[in-house]
Coordinates of C-alpha atoms in Angstrom, one line a residue:
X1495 CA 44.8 296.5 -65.3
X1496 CA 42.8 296.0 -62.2
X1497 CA 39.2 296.1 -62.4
X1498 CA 39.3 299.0 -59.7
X1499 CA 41.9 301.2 -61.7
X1500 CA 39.8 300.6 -64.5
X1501 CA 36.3 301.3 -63.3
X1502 CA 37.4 305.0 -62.3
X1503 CA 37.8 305.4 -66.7
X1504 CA 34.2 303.7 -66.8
X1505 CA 32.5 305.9 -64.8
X1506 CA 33.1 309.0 -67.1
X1507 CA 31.8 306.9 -69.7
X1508 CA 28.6 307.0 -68.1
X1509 CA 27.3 309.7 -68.3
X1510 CA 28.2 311.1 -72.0
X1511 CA 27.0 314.1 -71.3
X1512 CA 27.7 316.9 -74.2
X1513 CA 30.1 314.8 -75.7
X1514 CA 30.3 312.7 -79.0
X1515 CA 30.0 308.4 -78.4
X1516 CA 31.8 307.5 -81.0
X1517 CA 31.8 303.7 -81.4
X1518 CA 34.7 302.9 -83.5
X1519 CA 37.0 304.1 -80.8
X1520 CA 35.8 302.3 -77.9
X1521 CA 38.3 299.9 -76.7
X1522 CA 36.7 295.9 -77.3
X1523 CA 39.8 293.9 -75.6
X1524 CA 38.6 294.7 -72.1
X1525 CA 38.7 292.2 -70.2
X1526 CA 37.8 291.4 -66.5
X1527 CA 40.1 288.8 -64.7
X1528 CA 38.6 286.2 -62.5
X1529 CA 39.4 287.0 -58.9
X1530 CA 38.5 291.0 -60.0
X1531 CA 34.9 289.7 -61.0
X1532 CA 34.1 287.4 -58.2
X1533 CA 34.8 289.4 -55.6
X1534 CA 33.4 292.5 -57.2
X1535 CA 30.0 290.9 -58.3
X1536 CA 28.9 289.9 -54.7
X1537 CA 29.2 293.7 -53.6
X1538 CA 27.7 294.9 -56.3
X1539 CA 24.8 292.8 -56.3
X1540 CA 24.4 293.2 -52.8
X1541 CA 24.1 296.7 -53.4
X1542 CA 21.4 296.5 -55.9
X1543 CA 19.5 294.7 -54.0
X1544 CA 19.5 296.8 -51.2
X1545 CA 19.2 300.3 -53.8
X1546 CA 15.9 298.4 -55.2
X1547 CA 14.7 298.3 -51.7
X1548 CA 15.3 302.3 -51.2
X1549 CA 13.4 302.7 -54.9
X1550 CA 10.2 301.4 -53.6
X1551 CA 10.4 303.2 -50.1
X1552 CA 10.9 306.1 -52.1
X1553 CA 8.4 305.6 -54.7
X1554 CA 11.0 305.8 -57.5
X1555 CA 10.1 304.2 -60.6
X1556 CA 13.3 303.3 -62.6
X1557 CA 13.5 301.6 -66.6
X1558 CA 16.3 299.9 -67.7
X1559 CA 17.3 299.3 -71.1
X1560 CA 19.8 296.5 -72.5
X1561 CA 20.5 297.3 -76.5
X1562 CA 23.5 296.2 -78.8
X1563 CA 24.1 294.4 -81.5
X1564 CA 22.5 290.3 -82.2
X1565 CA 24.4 288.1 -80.2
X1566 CA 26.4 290.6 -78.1
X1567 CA 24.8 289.3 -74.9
X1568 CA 21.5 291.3 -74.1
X1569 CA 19.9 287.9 -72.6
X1570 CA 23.3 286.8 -70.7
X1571 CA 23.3 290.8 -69.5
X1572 CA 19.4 290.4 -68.5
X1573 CA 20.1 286.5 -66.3
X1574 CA 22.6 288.6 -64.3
X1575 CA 20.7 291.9 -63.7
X1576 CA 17.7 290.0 -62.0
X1577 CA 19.9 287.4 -60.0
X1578 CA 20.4 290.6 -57.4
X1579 CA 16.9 291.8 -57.7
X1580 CA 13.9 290.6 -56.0
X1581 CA 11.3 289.2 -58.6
X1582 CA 8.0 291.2 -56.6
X1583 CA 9.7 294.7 -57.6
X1584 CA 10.5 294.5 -60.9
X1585 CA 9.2 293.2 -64.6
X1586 CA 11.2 291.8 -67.2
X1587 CA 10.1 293.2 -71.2
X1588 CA 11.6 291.1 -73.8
X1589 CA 10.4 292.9 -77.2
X1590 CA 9.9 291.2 -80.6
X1591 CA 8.2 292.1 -83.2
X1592 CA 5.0 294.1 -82.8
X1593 CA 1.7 292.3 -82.9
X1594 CA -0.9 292.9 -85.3
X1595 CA -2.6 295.1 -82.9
X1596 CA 0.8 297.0 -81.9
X1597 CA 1.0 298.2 -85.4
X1598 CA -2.4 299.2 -85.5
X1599 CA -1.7 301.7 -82.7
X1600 CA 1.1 304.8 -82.7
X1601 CA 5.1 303.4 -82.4
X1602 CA 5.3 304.4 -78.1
X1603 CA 2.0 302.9 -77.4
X1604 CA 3.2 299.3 -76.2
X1605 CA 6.0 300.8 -74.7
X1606 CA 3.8 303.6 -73.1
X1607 CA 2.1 300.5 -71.3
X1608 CA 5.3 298.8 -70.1
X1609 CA 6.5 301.7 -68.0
X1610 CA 6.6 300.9 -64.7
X1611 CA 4.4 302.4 -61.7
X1612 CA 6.2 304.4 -58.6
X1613 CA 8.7 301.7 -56.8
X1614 CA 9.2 299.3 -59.4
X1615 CA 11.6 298.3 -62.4
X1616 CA 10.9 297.9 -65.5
X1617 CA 13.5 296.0 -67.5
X1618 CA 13.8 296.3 -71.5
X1619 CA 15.6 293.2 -73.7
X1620 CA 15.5 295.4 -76.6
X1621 CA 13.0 298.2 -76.6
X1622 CA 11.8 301.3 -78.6
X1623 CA 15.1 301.6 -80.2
X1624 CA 15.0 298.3 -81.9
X1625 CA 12.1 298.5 -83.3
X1626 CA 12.5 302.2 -84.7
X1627 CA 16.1 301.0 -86.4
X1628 CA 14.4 297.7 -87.7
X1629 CA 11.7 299.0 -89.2
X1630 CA 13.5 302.3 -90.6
X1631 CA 16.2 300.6 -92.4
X1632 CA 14.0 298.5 -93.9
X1633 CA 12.4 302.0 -96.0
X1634 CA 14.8 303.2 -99.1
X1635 CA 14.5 307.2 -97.0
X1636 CA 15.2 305.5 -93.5
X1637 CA 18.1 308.0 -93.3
X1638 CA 15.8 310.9 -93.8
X1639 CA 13.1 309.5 -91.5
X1640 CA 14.8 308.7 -88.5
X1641 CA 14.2 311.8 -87.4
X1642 CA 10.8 311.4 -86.2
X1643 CA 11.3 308.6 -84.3
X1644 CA 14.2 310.1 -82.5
X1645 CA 12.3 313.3 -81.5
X1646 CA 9.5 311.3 -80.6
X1647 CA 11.8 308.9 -78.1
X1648 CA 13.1 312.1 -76.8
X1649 CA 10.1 313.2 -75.9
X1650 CA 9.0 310.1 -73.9
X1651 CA 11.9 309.7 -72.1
X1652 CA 11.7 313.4 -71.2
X1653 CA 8.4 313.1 -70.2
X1654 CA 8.9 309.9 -67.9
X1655 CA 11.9 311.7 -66.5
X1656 CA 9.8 314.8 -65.5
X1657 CA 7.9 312.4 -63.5
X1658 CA 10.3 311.4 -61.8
X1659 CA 11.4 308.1 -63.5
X1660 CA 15.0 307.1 -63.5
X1661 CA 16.2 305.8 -66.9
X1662 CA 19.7 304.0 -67.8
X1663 CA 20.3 303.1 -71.4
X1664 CA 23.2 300.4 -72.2
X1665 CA 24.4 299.4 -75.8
X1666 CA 26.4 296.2 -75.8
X1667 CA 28.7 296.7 -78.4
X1668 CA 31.2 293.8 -80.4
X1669 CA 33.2 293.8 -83.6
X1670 CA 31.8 292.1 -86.7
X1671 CA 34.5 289.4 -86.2
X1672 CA 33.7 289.0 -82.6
X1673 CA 29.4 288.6 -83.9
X1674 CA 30.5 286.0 -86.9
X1675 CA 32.2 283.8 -84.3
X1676 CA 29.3 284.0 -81.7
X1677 CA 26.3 283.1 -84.8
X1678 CA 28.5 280.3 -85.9
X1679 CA 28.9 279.0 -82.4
X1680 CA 25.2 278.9 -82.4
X1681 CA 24.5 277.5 -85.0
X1682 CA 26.6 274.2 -84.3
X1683 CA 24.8 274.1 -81.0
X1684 CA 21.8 272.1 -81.4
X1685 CA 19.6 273.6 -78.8
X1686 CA 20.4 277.5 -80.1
X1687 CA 20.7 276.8 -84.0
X1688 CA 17.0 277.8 -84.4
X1689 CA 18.4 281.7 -83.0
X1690 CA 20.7 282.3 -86.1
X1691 CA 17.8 283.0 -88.6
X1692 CA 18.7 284.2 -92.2
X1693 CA 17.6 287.5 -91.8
X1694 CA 20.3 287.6 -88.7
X1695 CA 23.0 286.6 -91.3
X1696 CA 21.3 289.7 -93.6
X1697 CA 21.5 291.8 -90.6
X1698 CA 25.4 290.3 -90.2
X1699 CA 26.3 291.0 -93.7
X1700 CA 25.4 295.2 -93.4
X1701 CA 27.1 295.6 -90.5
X1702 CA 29.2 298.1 -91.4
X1703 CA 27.0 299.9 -93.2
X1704 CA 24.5 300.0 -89.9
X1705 CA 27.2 300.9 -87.9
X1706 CA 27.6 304.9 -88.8
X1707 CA 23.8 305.3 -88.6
X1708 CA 23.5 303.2 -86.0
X1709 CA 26.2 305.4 -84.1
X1710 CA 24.3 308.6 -85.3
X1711 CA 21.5 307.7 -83.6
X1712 CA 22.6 307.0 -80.2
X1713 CA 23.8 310.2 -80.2
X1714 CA 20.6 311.8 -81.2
X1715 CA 19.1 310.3 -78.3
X1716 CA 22.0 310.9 -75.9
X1717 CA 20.7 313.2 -73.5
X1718 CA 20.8 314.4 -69.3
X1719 CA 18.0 312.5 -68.9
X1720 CA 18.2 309.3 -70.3
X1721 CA 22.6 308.9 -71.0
X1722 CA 23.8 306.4 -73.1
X1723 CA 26.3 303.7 -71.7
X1724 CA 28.3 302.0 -74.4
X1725 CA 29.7 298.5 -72.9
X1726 CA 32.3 296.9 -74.2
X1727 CA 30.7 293.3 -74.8
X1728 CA 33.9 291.2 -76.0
X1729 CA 34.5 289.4 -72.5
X1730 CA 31.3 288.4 -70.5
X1731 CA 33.1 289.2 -67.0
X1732 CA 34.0 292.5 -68.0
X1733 CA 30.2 293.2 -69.5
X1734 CA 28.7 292.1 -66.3
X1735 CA 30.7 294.2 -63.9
X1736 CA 30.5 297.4 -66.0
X1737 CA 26.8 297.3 -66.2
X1738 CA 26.5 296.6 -62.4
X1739 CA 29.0 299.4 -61.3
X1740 CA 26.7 301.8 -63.9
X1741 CA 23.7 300.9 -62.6
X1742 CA 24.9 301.0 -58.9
X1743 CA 26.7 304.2 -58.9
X1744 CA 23.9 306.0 -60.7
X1745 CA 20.8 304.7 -58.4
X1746 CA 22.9 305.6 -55.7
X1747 CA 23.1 309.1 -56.7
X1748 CA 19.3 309.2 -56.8
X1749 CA 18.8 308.3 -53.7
X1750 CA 21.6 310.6 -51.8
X1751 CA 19.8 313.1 -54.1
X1752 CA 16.3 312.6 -52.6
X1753 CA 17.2 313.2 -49.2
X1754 CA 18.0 316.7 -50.1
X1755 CA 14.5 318.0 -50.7
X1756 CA 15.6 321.6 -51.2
X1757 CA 18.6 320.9 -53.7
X1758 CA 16.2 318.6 -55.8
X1759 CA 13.8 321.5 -56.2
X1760 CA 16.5 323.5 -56.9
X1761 CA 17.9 321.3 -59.6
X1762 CA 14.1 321.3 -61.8
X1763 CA 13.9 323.1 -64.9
X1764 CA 11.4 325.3 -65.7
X1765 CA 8.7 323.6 -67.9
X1766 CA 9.0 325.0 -71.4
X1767 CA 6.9 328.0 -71.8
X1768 CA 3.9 327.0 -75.1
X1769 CA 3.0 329.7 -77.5
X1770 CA -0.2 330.9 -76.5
X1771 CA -2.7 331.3 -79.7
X1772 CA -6.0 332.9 -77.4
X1773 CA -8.9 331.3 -78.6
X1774 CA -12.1 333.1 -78.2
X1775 CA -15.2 331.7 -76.5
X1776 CA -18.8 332.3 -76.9
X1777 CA -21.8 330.3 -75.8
X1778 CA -24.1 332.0 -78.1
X1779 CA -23.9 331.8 -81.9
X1780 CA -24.0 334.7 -84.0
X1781 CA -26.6 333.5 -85.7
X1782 CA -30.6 332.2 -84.6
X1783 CA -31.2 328.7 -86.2
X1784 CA -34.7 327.2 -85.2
X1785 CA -34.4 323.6 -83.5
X1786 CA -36.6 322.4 -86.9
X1787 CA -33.8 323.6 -88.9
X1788 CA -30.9 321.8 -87.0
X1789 CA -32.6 318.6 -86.3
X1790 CA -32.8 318.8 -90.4
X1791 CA -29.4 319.4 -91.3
X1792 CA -28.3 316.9 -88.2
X1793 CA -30.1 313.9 -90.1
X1794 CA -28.3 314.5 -93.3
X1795 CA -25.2 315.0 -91.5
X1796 CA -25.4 311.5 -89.8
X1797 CA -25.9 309.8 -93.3
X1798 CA -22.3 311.5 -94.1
X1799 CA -20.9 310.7 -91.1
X1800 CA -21.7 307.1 -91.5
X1801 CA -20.4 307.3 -95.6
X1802 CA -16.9 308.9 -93.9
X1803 CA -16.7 306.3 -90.7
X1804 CA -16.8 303.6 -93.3
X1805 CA -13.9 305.2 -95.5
X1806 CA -12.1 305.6 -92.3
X1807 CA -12.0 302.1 -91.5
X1808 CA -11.2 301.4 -94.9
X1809 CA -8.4 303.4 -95.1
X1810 CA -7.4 302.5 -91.8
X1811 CA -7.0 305.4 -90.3
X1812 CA -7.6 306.6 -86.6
X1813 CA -9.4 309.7 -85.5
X1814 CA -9.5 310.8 -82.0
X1815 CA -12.3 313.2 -80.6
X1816 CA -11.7 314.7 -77.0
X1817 CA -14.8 316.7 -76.1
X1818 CA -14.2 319.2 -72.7
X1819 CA -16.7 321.6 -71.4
X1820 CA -18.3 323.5 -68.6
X1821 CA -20.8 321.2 -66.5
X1822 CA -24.0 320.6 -68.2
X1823 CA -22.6 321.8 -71.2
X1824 CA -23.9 319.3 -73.5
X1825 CA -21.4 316.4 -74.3
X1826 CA -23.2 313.7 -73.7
X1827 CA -25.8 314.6 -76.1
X1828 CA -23.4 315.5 -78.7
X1829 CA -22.0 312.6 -78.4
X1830 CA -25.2 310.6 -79.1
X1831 CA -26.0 312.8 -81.5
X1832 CA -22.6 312.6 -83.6
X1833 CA -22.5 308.5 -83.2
X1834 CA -26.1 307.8 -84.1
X1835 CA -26.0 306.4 -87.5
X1836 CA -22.1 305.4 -86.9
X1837 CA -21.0 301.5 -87.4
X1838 CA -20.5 300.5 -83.2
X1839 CA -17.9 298.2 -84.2
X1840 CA -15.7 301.0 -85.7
X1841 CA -16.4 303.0 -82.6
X1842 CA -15.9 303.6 -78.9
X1843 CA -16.5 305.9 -76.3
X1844 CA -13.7 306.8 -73.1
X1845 CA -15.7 308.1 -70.2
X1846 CA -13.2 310.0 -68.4
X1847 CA -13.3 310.2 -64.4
X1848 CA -10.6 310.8 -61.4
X1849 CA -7.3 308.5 -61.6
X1850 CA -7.9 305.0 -59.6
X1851 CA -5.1 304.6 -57.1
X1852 CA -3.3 302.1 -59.8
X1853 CA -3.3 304.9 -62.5
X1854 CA -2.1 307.9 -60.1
X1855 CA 0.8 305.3 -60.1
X1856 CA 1.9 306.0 -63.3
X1857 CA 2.5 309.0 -65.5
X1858 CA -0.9 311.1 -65.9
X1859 CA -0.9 310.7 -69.8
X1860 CA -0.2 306.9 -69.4
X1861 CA -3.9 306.1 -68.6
X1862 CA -5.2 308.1 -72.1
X1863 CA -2.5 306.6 -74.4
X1864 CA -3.9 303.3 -73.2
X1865 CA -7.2 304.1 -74.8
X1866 CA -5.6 305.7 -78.2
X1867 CA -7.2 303.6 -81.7
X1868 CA -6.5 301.5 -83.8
X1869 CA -5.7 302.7 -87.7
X1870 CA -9.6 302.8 -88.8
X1871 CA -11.3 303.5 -85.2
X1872 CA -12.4 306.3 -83.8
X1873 CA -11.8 306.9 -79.7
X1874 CA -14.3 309.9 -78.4
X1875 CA -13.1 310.9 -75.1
X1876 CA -16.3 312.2 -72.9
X1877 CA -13.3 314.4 -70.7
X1878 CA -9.6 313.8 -71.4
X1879 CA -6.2 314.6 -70.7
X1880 CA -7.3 318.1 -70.5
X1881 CA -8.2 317.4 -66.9
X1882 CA -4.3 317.6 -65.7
X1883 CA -4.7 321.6 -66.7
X1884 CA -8.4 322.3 -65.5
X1885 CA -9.8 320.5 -62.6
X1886 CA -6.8 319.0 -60.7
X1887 CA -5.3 322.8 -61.5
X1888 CA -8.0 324.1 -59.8
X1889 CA -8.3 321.8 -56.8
X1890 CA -4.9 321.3 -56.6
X1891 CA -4.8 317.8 -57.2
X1892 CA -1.4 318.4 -58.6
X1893 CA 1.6 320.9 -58.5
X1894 CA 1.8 323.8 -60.0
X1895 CA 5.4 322.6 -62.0
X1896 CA 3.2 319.4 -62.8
X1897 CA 0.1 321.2 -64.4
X1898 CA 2.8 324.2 -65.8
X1899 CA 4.9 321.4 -67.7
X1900 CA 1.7 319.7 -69.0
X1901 CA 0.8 322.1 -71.8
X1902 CA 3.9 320.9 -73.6
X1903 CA 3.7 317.5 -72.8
X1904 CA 0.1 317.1 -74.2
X1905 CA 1.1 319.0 -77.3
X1906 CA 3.7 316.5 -78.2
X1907 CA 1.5 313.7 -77.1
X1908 CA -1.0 315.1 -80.1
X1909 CA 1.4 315.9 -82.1
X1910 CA 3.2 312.3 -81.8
X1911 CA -0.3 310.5 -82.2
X1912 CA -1.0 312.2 -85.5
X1913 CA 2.8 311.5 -87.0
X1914 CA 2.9 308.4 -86.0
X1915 CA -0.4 307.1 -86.6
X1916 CA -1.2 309.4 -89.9
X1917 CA -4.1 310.2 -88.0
X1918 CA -6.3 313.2 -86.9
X1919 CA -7.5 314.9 -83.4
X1920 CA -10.3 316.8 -82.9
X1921 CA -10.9 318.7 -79.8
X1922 CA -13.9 320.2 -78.8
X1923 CA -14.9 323.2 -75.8
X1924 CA -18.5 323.2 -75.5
X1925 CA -19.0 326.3 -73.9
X1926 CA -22.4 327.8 -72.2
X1927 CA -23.2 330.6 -69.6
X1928 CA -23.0 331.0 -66.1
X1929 CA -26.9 331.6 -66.0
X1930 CA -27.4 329.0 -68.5
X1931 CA -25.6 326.6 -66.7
X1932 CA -27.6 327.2 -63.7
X1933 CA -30.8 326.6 -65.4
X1934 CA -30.1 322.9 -66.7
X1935 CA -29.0 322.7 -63.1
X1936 CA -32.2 323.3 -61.9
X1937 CA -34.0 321.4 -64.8
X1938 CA -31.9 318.4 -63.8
X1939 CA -32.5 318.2 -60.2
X1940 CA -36.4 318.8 -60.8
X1941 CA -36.5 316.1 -63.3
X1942 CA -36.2 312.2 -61.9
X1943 CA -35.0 311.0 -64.9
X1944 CA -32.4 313.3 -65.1
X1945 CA -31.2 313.7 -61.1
X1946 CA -28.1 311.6 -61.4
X1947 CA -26.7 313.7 -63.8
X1948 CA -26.2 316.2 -60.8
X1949 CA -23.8 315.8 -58.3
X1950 CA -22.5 318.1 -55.0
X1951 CA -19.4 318.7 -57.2
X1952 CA -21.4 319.9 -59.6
X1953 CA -23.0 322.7 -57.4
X1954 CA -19.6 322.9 -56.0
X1955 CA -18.0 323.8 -59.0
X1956 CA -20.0 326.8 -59.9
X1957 CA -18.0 328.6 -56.3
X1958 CA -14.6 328.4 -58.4
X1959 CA -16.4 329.6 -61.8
X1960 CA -13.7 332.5 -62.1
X1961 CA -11.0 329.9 -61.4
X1962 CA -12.2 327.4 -64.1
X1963 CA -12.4 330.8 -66.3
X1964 CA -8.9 331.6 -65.9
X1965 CA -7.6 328.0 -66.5
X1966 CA -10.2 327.5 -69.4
X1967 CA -8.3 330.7 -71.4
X1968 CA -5.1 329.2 -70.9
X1969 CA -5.5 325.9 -71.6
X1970 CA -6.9 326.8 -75.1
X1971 CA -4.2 329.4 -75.9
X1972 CA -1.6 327.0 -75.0
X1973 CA -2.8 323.9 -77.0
X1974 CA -4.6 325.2 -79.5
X1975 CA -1.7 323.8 -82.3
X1976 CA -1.9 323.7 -85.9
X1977 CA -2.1 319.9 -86.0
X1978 CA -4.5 319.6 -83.0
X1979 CA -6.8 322.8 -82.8
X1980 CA -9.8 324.0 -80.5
X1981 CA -13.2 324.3 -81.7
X1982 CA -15.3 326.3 -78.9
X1983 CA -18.8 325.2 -79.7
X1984 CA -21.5 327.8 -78.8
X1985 CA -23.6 325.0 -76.4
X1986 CA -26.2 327.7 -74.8
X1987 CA -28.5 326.7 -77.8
X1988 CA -28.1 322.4 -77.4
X1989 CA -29.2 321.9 -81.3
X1990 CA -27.1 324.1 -82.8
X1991 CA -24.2 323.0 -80.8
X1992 CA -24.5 319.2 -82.1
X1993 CA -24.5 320.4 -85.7
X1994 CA -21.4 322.3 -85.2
X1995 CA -19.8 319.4 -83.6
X1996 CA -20.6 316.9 -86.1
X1997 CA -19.6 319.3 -88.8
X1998 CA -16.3 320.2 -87.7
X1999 CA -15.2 316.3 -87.5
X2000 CA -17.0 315.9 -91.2
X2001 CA -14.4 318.6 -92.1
X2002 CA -11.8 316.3 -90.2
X2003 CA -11.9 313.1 -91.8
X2004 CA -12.6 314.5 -95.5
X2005 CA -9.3 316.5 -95.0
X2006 CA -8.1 312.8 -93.8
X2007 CA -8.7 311.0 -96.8

């Protein structure tokens, strides 16, 4: 069979769509004949190159993974892929084992780091998907536990896709007869021996036990967005050619498709719609606590805080604080206030202000994750990822389907960081009064130590008070989640307001321990 006739079967393999992949059918004596690869190979790389050049005019980012099984070719796949591309656009990620500090951190966040930006290709020798299987099967429940890491892949590729990132998966796939030969081969080679490692035999020897669950889970994470393409990896030629004509075909689709404007629009999906749990707001509290009284249960507090920071580290476990709040509510204060006594070196405060041109490059969340802790730090956030559904909202900094699909986004982000990570978020809305507001306003631009806390913006802000108030309500009804609530903190009386804040993440990390 020609490589033409052939390639017409391929290209309903690409996109699996609603249907099954079901590895123990695909066909493994493909093959590719020479004259069919050589003069099909120049096209298609030509064509790359050129659809590479349309990405970055366009602004498309695009990720590309290469899976399969050890020795099915993922390097020999990667040497080809990058002979048509130019080296400026795109990066190359070969993954092995996670670092120290990778571990430390929730299972996305290295990948979270290695997306790419708008107009550029990221390549993946192995990826998320290697290391979820790897580290699963190596736990007596990995069957059982799977799931996590498959909702929580389906979730980032989602997400990356919403933005507008183009993602094609391929899993190079070759019988256990076919992998024997190829380790053996290597192994009598001098200069790739040191590849076939023992626990590569071990991996060898439970191949078909692997190969159901394995199966099972590229299904799972089968989807629209992010399809599976299942090569058959027997004969190089024929592995080459399929993953060009898969790649080519489907980047050309993108880019017919973003010239019609109106049928991309057409073609979104409405964001998912969050259950809204309204959260009421006060700035006063119900009850009148002198500042003598708070200033005494705030020392005592500290000395706890420090005792629970310590355990914290300890135990290795992360705890992320996000404070949010009108202007001159307080957070800065509170924040000094909750770290006082606190170890520095356990510690570390994100100071949160408008993208830089590099970050507005990649996805919004990117530029938080980046920041998430270690097991056994804690990360306060002075503004967060809140921002996406408050202030550029209100100034329109982005789209209304951008800010409308974030409320589920940053819900999963929390709720991945805490599954992943077996630790806790706090999040706290300091909020104060109009008229109160206006008075530290005042204080503050009367008081030379104090001036550069106030800013046109500032005073600008107070025209679009009602606006704030509407996207204030909803942003707390729609993320206020049972693993990551709201805590309004009454911040009209300053004192009072630090001793509920430092209470409420007390109440945190016992319930962590």
């Amino acid at each position: 069979m020609s490589y033409e006739s052939d390639e017409q079967n391929l290209i309903s393999l690409n996109r699996f769509g609603s249907f099954a992949i079901m590895l123990g059918k695909v066909d493994l004596t493909k093959t590719a004949d020479e004259s069919t690869f050589d003069k099909t190979l120049t096209s298609l790389q030509e064509r790359l190159g050129i659809l590479q050049r349309a990405f970055r005019d366009q602004n498309i980012p695009t990720i590309i993974v290469i899976e399969g099984w050890n020795a099915a070719g993922i390097t020999m796949a990667v040497h080809e892929i990058v002979q048509a591309l130019d080296p400026r656009g795109f990066a190359l990620h070969a993954i092995e084992r996670a670092s120290e500090e990778e571990r430390a951190r929730p299972f996305l966040w290295r990948f979270w780091l290695r997306t790419p930006p708008q107009g550029r290709i990221a390549l993946f020798a192995r990826s998320w998907y290697s290391r979820a299987i790897s580290e699963e099967m190596q736990k007596h429940t990995w069957q059982k536990s799977l799931k996590g890491p498959e909702d929580q892949i389906n979730r980032f590729e989602r997400q990356l896709h919403d933005n507008g990132t183009v993602i094609l998966k391929f899993f190079l796939h070759i019988s256990k007869e076919e992998q024997k030969l190829r380790l053996e081969e290597r192994e009598r080679n001098p200069l790739t021996a040191w590849l076939v490692t023992p626990s590569i035999w071990n991996v060898h020897r439970h191949y078909d036990d692997s190969f159901p669950l394995i199966n099972d889970f590229i299904n799972k994470t089968n989807t629209d967005y992010a399809p599976w393409t299942v090569v058959e990896a027997t004969d190089r030629k024929y592995t080459i050619l399929k993953i060009y004509s898969t790649i080519v075909k489907n980047l050309e689709k993108v880019v017919e498709a973003a010239k019609d404007t109106k049928s991309r629009k057409s073609r979104q999906k409405e964001p998912a719609k969050s259950k809204k749990n309204p959260v009421e707001r006060r700035s006063k509290p119900y009850n009148e606590y002198t500042r003598e009284e708070c200033q005494q249960t705030l020392n005592n507090l500290q000395i706890e805080m420090l005792e629970l920071h310590y355990l914290l580290f300890k135990r290795k476990i992360p705890l992320m604080i996000a404070y949010e709040g009108w202007d001159a509510a307080g957070k800065g204060g509170n924040i000094t206030r909750l770290t006082r006594f606190m170890n520095p070196l356990g510690y570390y405060v994100v100071p949160i202000s408008a993208p830089t041109s590099h970050e507005s490059q990649y996805h919004y969340l990117r530029r938080f994750i980046k920041h998430f802790p270690p097991g056994g730090d804690i990360a306060i956030f002075d503004r967060s990822w809140y921002g996406r559904v408050l202030v550029e909202r209100v100034e329109g900094f982005c789209s209304e389907p951008e800010w409308q699909r974030a409320y589920q986004e940053i819900n999963e982000m929390e709720e991945d960081f805490i599954y992943s990570s077996g630790g806790g978020i706090v999040k706290f809305w300091l909020e104060i009064s109009k008229d109160e507001q206006l008075k530290r306003f005042q204080q503050r631009a009367n008081d030379p130590l104090k001036i550069y806390k106030i800013t046109e913006d500032d005073w600008r802000n107070r025209d679009k008070w009602d606006h704030y108030e509407e996207a204030v309500d909803e942003m707390l009804a729609r993320t206020s989640t049972d693993v990551a609530p709201w805590t309004v903190i009454e911040s009209d009386e300053k004192w009072y307001a630090r001793v509920k804040a430092i209470k409420t993440v007390i109440k945190t990390a016992q319930n962590l321990l």
